[in-house]
Amino acid sequence: MYEGIVQDLIDELGQLPGVGPKSAQRIAFHLLQAEPTDVRRLADVLIKVKDRVKFCSVCFNVSEEEQCRICRDPRRDPSVICVVEEYKDVVAIERTREFRGRYHVLGGAISPIDGIGPEQLRIRELMVRLADGAVTEIILATDPNLEGEATATFLTRNLKPMGLRVTRLASGLPVGGDLEYADEVTLGRAFAGRRSADD
């Protein structure tokens, strides 16, 4: 334990995902030894991110504008929507250069144990996007774990009656893994070999 503000810094850094007590301490001491201009630049970027970045009004990806660059891009196919859990999954899929449609970010996955049901996700907003009939295919790209599968099953049940083609990413993604950690080749193959969500 350290005194005052140093311990406060370690405690705050320890709140970040994936940063344990030892990592928080290392980062804190790195910042203490860094040049003041470097620390100020980091602080400025953190403040700007909180001030400027918001969620796209269409797909809920992160954006500095009302709509993200993908939703604004007229070259993207508006008839295909890829549904993902988090905005970091959009980045993982974009790295493959296999998908040319649009996205919908749910903001998580169904997890009753964590108190997250369909109402806590952006499923209602997805249904609103589908109301005009312009979308013909929904690709469910939720994580291949228990929560992701539960979310995909729920969505399939609700989307099939709308006459949409509902597909799921093919195997190649490890069960229990996260999309953000999949390499481009594996994720690309999963896209190329996607299957019907009913299978």
PDB file of C-alpha atoms in Angstrom:
ATOM      1  CA  MET A   1       0.000   0.000   0.000  1.00  0.00           C
ATOM      2  CA  TYR A   2       1.215   3.464  -0.919  1.00  0.00           C
ATOM      3  CA  GLU A   3       0.243   6.827   0.429  1.00  0.00           C
ATOM      4  CA  GLY A   4      -2.479   9.122  -0.823  1.00  0.00           C
ATOM      5  CA  ILE A   5      -2.689   9.971  -4.473  1.00  0.00           C
ATOM      6  CA  VAL A   6      -0.236   7.258  -5.633  1.00  0.00           C
ATOM      7  CA  GLN A   7      -2.489   4.594  -4.131  1.00  0.00           C
ATOM      8  CA  ASP A   8      -5.521   6.350  -5.646  1.00  0.00           C
ATOM      9  CA  LEU A   9      -3.861   6.127  -9.077  1.00  0.00           C
ATOM     10  CA  ILE A  10      -3.093   2.413  -8.606  1.00  0.00           C
ATOM     11  CA  ASP A  11      -6.668   1.776  -7.469  1.00  0.00           C
ATOM     12  CA  GLU A  12      -8.133   3.605 -10.493  1.00  0.00           C
ATOM     13  CA  LEU A  13      -5.854   1.791 -12.949  1.00  0.00           C
ATOM     14  CA  GLY A  14      -6.807  -1.501 -11.289  1.00  0.00           C
ATOM     15  CA  GLN A  15     -10.434  -0.844 -12.281  1.00  0.00           C
ATOM     16  CA  LEU A  16      -9.529  -1.195 -15.974  1.00  0.00           C
ATOM     17  CA  PRO A  17     -10.384  -4.541 -17.588  1.00  0.00           C
ATOM     18  CA  GLY A  18      -7.452  -6.932 -17.704  1.00  0.00           C
ATOM     19  CA  VAL A  19      -5.349  -4.815 -15.326  1.00  0.00           C
ATOM     20  CA  GLY A  20      -4.576  -6.602 -12.081  1.00  0.00           C
ATOM     21  CA  PRO A  21      -2.972  -5.082  -8.975  1.00  0.00           C
ATOM     22  CA  LYS A  22       0.624  -5.674 -10.159  1.00  0.00           C
ATOM     23  CA  SER A  23      -0.042  -4.296 -13.638  1.00  0.00           C
ATOM     24  CA  ALA A  24      -1.782  -1.256 -12.117  1.00  0.00           C
ATOM     25  CA  GLN A  25       1.256  -0.648  -9.931  1.00  0.00           C
ATOM     26  CA  ARG A  26       3.652  -0.965 -12.914  1.00  0.00           C
ATOM     27  CA  ILE A  27       1.566   1.446 -15.009  1.00  0.00           C
ATOM     28  CA  ALA A  28       1.336   3.920 -12.111  1.00  0.00           C
ATOM     29  CA  PHE A  29       5.107   3.954 -11.624  1.00  0.00           C
ATOM     30  CA  HIS A  30       5.653   4.237 -15.373  1.00  0.00           C
ATOM     31  CA  LEU A  31       3.434   7.331 -15.371  1.00  0.00           C
ATOM     32  CA  LEU A  32       5.298   8.773 -12.366  1.00  0.00           C
ATOM     33  CA  GLN A  33       8.608   8.410 -14.226  1.00  0.00           C
ATOM     34  CA  ALA A  34       7.293   9.631 -17.591  1.00  0.00           C
ATOM     35  CA  GLU A  35       7.805  13.152 -18.879  1.00  0.00           C
ATOM     36  CA  PRO A  36       5.031  15.550 -17.774  1.00  0.00           C
ATOM     37  CA  THR A  37       4.191  16.328 -21.428  1.00  0.00           C
ATOM     38  CA  ASP A  38       3.610  12.618 -22.138  1.00  0.00           C
ATOM     39  CA  VAL A  39       1.301  12.278 -19.139  1.00  0.00           C
ATOM     40  CA  ARG A  40      -0.586  15.454 -20.100  1.00  0.00           C
ATOM     41  CA  ARG A  41      -1.021  14.140 -23.654  1.00  0.00           C
ATOM     42  CA  LEU A  42      -2.494  10.898 -22.283  1.00  0.00           C
ATOM     43  CA  ALA A  43      -4.807  12.840 -19.956  1.00  0.00           C
ATOM     44  CA  ASP A  44      -5.909  15.105 -22.828  1.00  0.00           C
ATOM     45  CA  VAL A  45      -6.724  12.122 -25.058  1.00  0.00           C
ATOM     46  CA  LEU A  46      -8.749  10.471 -22.278  1.00  0.00           C
ATOM     47  CA  ILE A  47     -10.770  13.661 -21.763  1.00  0.00           C
ATOM     48  CA  LYS A  48     -11.303  14.133 -25.527  1.00  0.00           C
ATOM     49  CA  VAL A  49     -12.496  10.537 -25.903  1.00  0.00           C
ATOM     50  CA  LYS A  50     -15.112  11.040 -23.196  1.00  0.00           C
ATOM     51  CA  ASP A  51     -16.176  14.409 -24.643  1.00  0.00           C
ATOM     52  CA  ARG A  52     -16.269  13.556 -28.357  1.00  0.00           C
ATOM     53  CA  VAL A  53     -16.960   9.865 -28.821  1.00  0.00           C
ATOM     54  CA  LYS A  54     -20.561   8.723 -28.842  1.00  0.00           C
ATOM     55  CA  PHE A  55     -22.541   5.861 -30.338  1.00  0.00           C
ATOM     56  CA  CYS A  56     -23.738   5.827 -33.945  1.00  0.00           C
ATOM     57  CA  SER A  57     -27.448   6.642 -34.122  1.00  0.00           C
ATOM     58  CA  VAL A  58     -27.989   3.775 -36.607  1.00  0.00           C
ATOM     59  CA  CYS A  59     -25.789   0.819 -35.607  1.00  0.00           C
ATOM     60  CA  PHE A  60     -24.459   1.892 -32.165  1.00  0.00           C
ATOM     61  CA  ASN A  61     -20.808   1.555 -33.158  1.00  0.00           C
ATOM     62  CA  VAL A  62     -18.467   4.169 -31.656  1.00  0.00           C
ATOM     63  CA  SER A  63     -18.275   7.378 -33.647  1.00  0.00           C
ATOM     64  CA  GLU A  64     -17.302  11.018 -33.345  1.00  0.00           C
ATOM     65  CA  GLU A  65     -20.252  11.969 -35.573  1.00  0.00           C
ATOM     66  CA  GLU A  66     -23.992  11.265 -35.557  1.00  0.00           C
ATOM     67  CA  GLN A  67     -23.392   8.225 -37.777  1.00  0.00           C
ATOM     68  CA  CYS A  68     -20.249   6.079 -37.948  1.00  0.00           C
ATOM     69  CA  ARG A  69     -18.125   5.897 -41.109  1.00  0.00           C
ATOM     70  CA  ILE A  70     -19.564   2.470 -42.019  1.00  0.00           C
ATOM     71  CA  CYS A  71     -23.177   3.656 -41.895  1.00  0.00           C
ATOM     72  CA  ARG A  72     -22.233   6.752 -43.929  1.00  0.00           C
ATOM     73  CA  ASP A  73     -20.406   4.710 -46.600  1.00  0.00           C
ATOM     74  CA  PRO A  74     -22.666   4.407 -49.693  1.00  0.00           C
ATOM     75  CA  ARG A  75     -20.578   1.465 -50.957  1.00  0.00           C
ATOM     76  CA  ARG A  76     -21.717  -0.750 -48.073  1.00  0.00           C
ATOM     77  CA  ASP A  77     -24.583  -3.159 -48.789  1.00  0.00           C
ATOM     78  CA  PRO A  78     -27.604  -1.971 -46.757  1.00  0.00           C
ATOM     79  CA  SER A  79     -29.475  -5.266 -47.312  1.00  0.00           C
ATOM     80  CA  VAL A  80     -27.123  -7.268 -45.049  1.00  0.00           C
ATOM     81  CA  ILE A  81     -26.657  -6.550 -41.350  1.00  0.00           C
ATOM     82  CA  CYS A  82     -24.052  -8.274 -39.208  1.00  0.00           C
ATOM     83  CA  VAL A  83     -25.155  -8.363 -35.569  1.00  0.00           C
ATOM     84  CA  VAL A  84     -22.300  -8.267 -33.038  1.00  0.00           C
ATOM     85  CA  GLU A  85     -22.117  -8.025 -29.273  1.00  0.00           C
ATOM     86  CA  GLU A  86     -19.610  -5.181 -28.883  1.00  0.00           C
ATOM     87  CA  TYR A  87     -18.054  -2.450 -31.041  1.00  0.00           C
ATOM     88  CA  LYS A  88     -14.643  -4.127 -30.716  1.00  0.00           C
ATOM     89  CA  ASP A  89     -16.158  -7.022 -32.707  1.00  0.00           C
ATOM     90  CA  VAL A  90     -16.793  -4.619 -35.604  1.00  0.00           C
ATOM     91  CA  VAL A  91     -13.057  -3.900 -35.734  1.00  0.00           C
ATOM     92  CA  ALA A  92     -12.231  -7.632 -35.710  1.00  0.00           C
ATOM     93  CA  ILE A  93     -14.611  -8.313 -38.613  1.00  0.00           C
ATOM     94  CA  GLU A  94     -13.468  -5.275 -40.592  1.00  0.00           C
ATOM     95  CA  ARG A  95      -9.879  -6.546 -40.427  1.00  0.00           C
ATOM     96  CA  THR A  96     -10.916  -9.598 -42.502  1.00  0.00           C
ATOM     97  CA  ARG A  97     -12.095  -7.419 -45.429  1.00  0.00           C
ATOM     98  CA  GLU A  98     -14.697 -10.156 -46.094  1.00  0.00           C
ATOM     99  CA  PHE A  99     -17.830  -8.281 -45.090  1.00  0.00           C
ATOM    100  CA  ARG A 100     -19.263  -5.364 -47.077  1.00  0.00           C
ATOM    101  CA  GLY A 101     -22.612  -4.884 -45.354  1.00  0.00           C
ATOM    102  CA  ARG A 102     -23.625  -2.884 -42.295  1.00  0.00           C
ATOM    103  CA  TYR A 103     -23.526  -3.677 -38.587  1.00  0.00           C
ATOM    104  CA  HIS A 104     -25.698  -3.626 -35.503  1.00  0.00           C
ATOM    105  CA  VAL A 105     -23.991  -3.550 -32.085  1.00  0.00           C
ATOM    106  CA  LEU A 106     -26.137  -5.113 -29.360  1.00  0.00           C
ATOM    107  CA  GLY A 107     -24.095  -3.815 -26.441  1.00  0.00           C
ATOM    108  CA  GLY A 108     -23.581  -7.247 -24.876  1.00  0.00           C
ATOM    109  CA  ALA A 109     -25.119 -10.707 -24.800  1.00  0.00           C
ATOM    110  CA  ILE A 110     -27.969 -12.372 -22.941  1.00  0.00           C
ATOM    111  CA  SER A 111     -26.646 -13.544 -19.578  1.00  0.00           C
ATOM    112  CA  PRO A 112     -29.304 -14.271 -16.938  1.00  0.00           C
ATOM    113  CA  ILE A 113     -26.643 -14.896 -14.293  1.00  0.00           C
ATOM    114  CA  ASP A 114     -25.426 -11.296 -14.789  1.00  0.00           C
ATOM    115  CA  GLY A 115     -28.970  -9.939 -14.949  1.00  0.00           C
ATOM    116  CA  ILE A 116     -28.742  -9.185 -18.696  1.00  0.00           C
ATOM    117  CA  GLY A 117     -31.864 -10.073 -20.632  1.00  0.00           C
ATOM    118  CA  PRO A 118     -32.999  -9.112 -24.138  1.00  0.00           C
ATOM    119  CA  GLU A 119     -34.403  -5.842 -22.754  1.00  0.00           C
ATOM    120  CA  GLN A 120     -30.929  -4.649 -21.748  1.00  0.00           C
ATOM    121  CA  LEU A 121     -29.582  -5.123 -25.298  1.00  0.00           C
ATOM    122  CA  ARG A 122     -30.277  -3.084 -28.433  1.00  0.00           C
ATOM    123  CA  ILE A 123     -32.625  -5.696 -29.880  1.00  0.00           C
ATOM    124  CA  ARG A 124     -35.598  -3.320 -30.048  1.00  0.00           C
ATOM    125  CA  GLU A 125     -33.491  -0.900 -32.100  1.00  0.00           C
ATOM    126  CA  LEU A 126     -32.552  -3.745 -34.462  1.00  0.00           C
ATOM    127  CA  MET A 127     -36.238  -4.550 -35.023  1.00  0.00           C
ATOM    128  CA  VAL A 128     -36.884  -0.877 -35.852  1.00  0.00           C
ATOM    129  CA  ARG A 129     -34.091  -0.998 -38.468  1.00  0.00           C
ATOM    130  CA  LEU A 130     -35.729  -4.032 -40.071  1.00  0.00           C
ATOM    131  CA  ALA A 131     -39.214  -2.516 -40.282  1.00  0.00           C
ATOM    132  CA  ASP A 132     -38.808  -0.984 -43.765  1.00  0.00           C
ATOM    133  CA  GLY A 133     -38.063  -4.363 -45.413  1.00  0.00           C
ATOM    134  CA  ALA A 134     -34.763  -3.237 -47.004  1.00  0.00           C
ATOM    135  CA  VAL A 135     -32.723  -5.840 -45.116  1.00  0.00           C
ATOM    136  CA  THR A 136     -32.730  -9.379 -46.549  1.00  0.00           C
ATOM    137  CA  GLU A 137     -30.048 -11.111 -44.461  1.00  0.00           C
ATOM    138  CA  ILE A 138     -28.978 -10.969 -40.841  1.00  0.00           C
ATOM    139  CA  ILE A 139     -25.616 -12.481 -39.936  1.00  0.00           C
ATOM    140  CA  LEU A 140     -25.414 -13.385 -36.267  1.00  0.00           C
ATOM    141  CA  ALA A 141     -21.783 -12.887 -35.238  1.00  0.00           C
ATOM    142  CA  THR A 142     -22.130 -13.279 -31.494  1.00  0.00           C
ATOM    143  CA  ASP A 143     -19.308 -14.920 -29.552  1.00  0.00           C
ATOM    144  CA  PRO A 144     -19.236 -18.741 -29.696  1.00  0.00           C
ATOM    145  CA  ASN A 145     -19.831 -19.137 -25.960  1.00  0.00           C
ATOM    146  CA  LEU A 146     -22.898 -19.827 -23.811  1.00  0.00           C
ATOM    147  CA  GLU A 147     -24.070 -16.197 -23.730  1.00  0.00           C
ATOM    148  CA  GLY A 148     -23.432 -15.652 -27.447  1.00  0.00           C
ATOM    149  CA  GLU A 149     -25.303 -18.817 -28.369  1.00  0.00           C
ATOM    150  CA  ALA A 150     -28.249 -17.835 -26.148  1.00  0.00           C
ATOM    151  CA  THR A 151     -28.356 -14.426 -27.824  1.00  0.00           C
ATOM    152  CA  ALA A 152     -28.183 -15.953 -31.323  1.00  0.00           C
ATOM    153  CA  THR A 153     -30.974 -18.419 -30.486  1.00  0.00           C
ATOM    154  CA  PHE A 154     -33.190 -15.642 -29.135  1.00  0.00           C
ATOM    155  CA  LEU A 155     -32.591 -13.476 -32.201  1.00  0.00           C
ATOM    156  CA  THR A 156     -33.186 -16.369 -34.614  1.00  0.00           C
ATOM    157  CA  ARG A 157     -36.551 -17.103 -33.013  1.00  0.00           C
ATOM    158  CA  ASN A 158     -37.580 -13.465 -33.356  1.00  0.00           C
ATOM    159  CA  LEU A 159     -36.162 -12.806 -36.832  1.00  0.00           C
ATOM    160  CA  LYS A 160     -37.219 -15.946 -38.743  1.00  0.00           C
ATOM    161  CA  PRO A 161     -40.946 -15.039 -38.771  1.00  0.00           C
ATOM    162  CA  MET A 162     -40.003 -11.798 -40.549  1.00  0.00           C
ATOM    163  CA  GLY A 163     -38.967 -13.774 -43.634  1.00  0.00           C
ATOM    164  CA  LEU A 164     -35.300 -12.823 -43.350  1.00  0.00           C
ATOM    165  CA  ARG A 165     -32.363 -15.074 -44.148  1.00  0.00           C
ATOM    166  CA  VAL A 166     -30.721 -15.544 -40.745  1.00  0.00           C
ATOM    167  CA  THR A 167     -27.192 -16.958 -40.801  1.00  0.00           C
ATOM    168  CA  ARG A 168     -24.583 -17.703 -38.157  1.00  0.00           C
ATOM    169  CA  LEU A 169     -20.804 -17.572 -38.521  1.00  0.00           C
ATOM    170  CA  ALA A 170     -19.341 -20.963 -39.472  1.00  0.00           C
ATOM    171  CA  SER A 171     -17.059 -23.043 -37.302  1.00  0.00           C
ATOM    172  CA  GLY A 172     -13.449 -22.106 -37.122  1.00  0.00           C
ATOM    173  CA  LEU A 173     -13.997 -19.795 -34.181  1.00  0.00           C
ATOM    174  CA  PRO A 174     -13.083 -21.524 -30.920  1.00  0.00           C
ATOM    175  CA  VAL A 175     -15.958 -22.260 -28.560  1.00  0.00           C
ATOM    176  CA  GLY A 176     -15.627 -20.118 -25.473  1.00  0.00           C
ATOM    177  CA  GLY A 177     -13.512 -17.535 -27.337  1.00  0.00           C
ATOM    178  CA  ASP A 178     -14.074 -13.871 -28.135  1.00  0.00           C
ATOM    179  CA  LEU A 179     -14.269 -12.436 -31.656  1.00  0.00           C
ATOM    180  CA  GLU A 180     -11.776  -9.697 -30.858  1.00  0.00           C
ATOM    181  CA  TYR A 181      -9.023 -12.297 -30.315  1.00  0.00           C
ATOM    182  CA  ALA A 182      -9.659 -14.276 -33.511  1.00  0.00           C
ATOM    183  CA  ASP A 183      -7.070 -13.886 -36.243  1.00  0.00           C
ATOM    184  CA  GLU A 184      -8.067 -12.546 -39.663  1.00  0.00           C
ATOM    185  CA  VAL A 185      -7.816 -15.911 -41.462  1.00  0.00           C
ATOM    186  CA  THR A 186     -10.000 -17.771 -38.954  1.00  0.00           C
ATOM    187  CA  LEU A 187     -12.578 -14.985 -38.878  1.00  0.00           C
ATOM    188  CA  GLY A 188     -12.521 -14.703 -42.679  1.00  0.00           C
ATOM    189  CA  ARG A 189     -13.176 -18.444 -43.068  1.00  0.00           C
ATOM    190  CA  ALA A 190     -15.974 -18.250 -40.522  1.00  0.00           C
ATOM    191  CA  PHE A 191     -17.621 -15.542 -42.632  1.00  0.00           C
ATOM    192  CA  ALA A 192     -17.150 -17.401 -45.901  1.00  0.00           C
ATOM    193  CA  GLY A 193     -18.651 -20.594 -44.432  1.00  0.00           C
ATOM    194  CA  ARG A 194     -21.536 -19.134 -42.464  1.00  0.00           C
ATOM    195  CA  ARG A 195     -24.604 -21.333 -42.160  1.00  0.00           C
ATOM    196  CA  SER A 196     -28.302 -21.025 -41.494  1.00  0.00           C
ATOM    197  CA  ALA A 197     -29.067 -20.275 -37.851  1.00  0.00           C
ATOM    198  CA  ASP A 198     -31.570 -23.169 -37.846  1.00  0.00           C
ATOM    199  CA  ASP A 199     -28.856 -25.812 -38.375  1.00  0.00           C
TER     200      ASP A 199
END
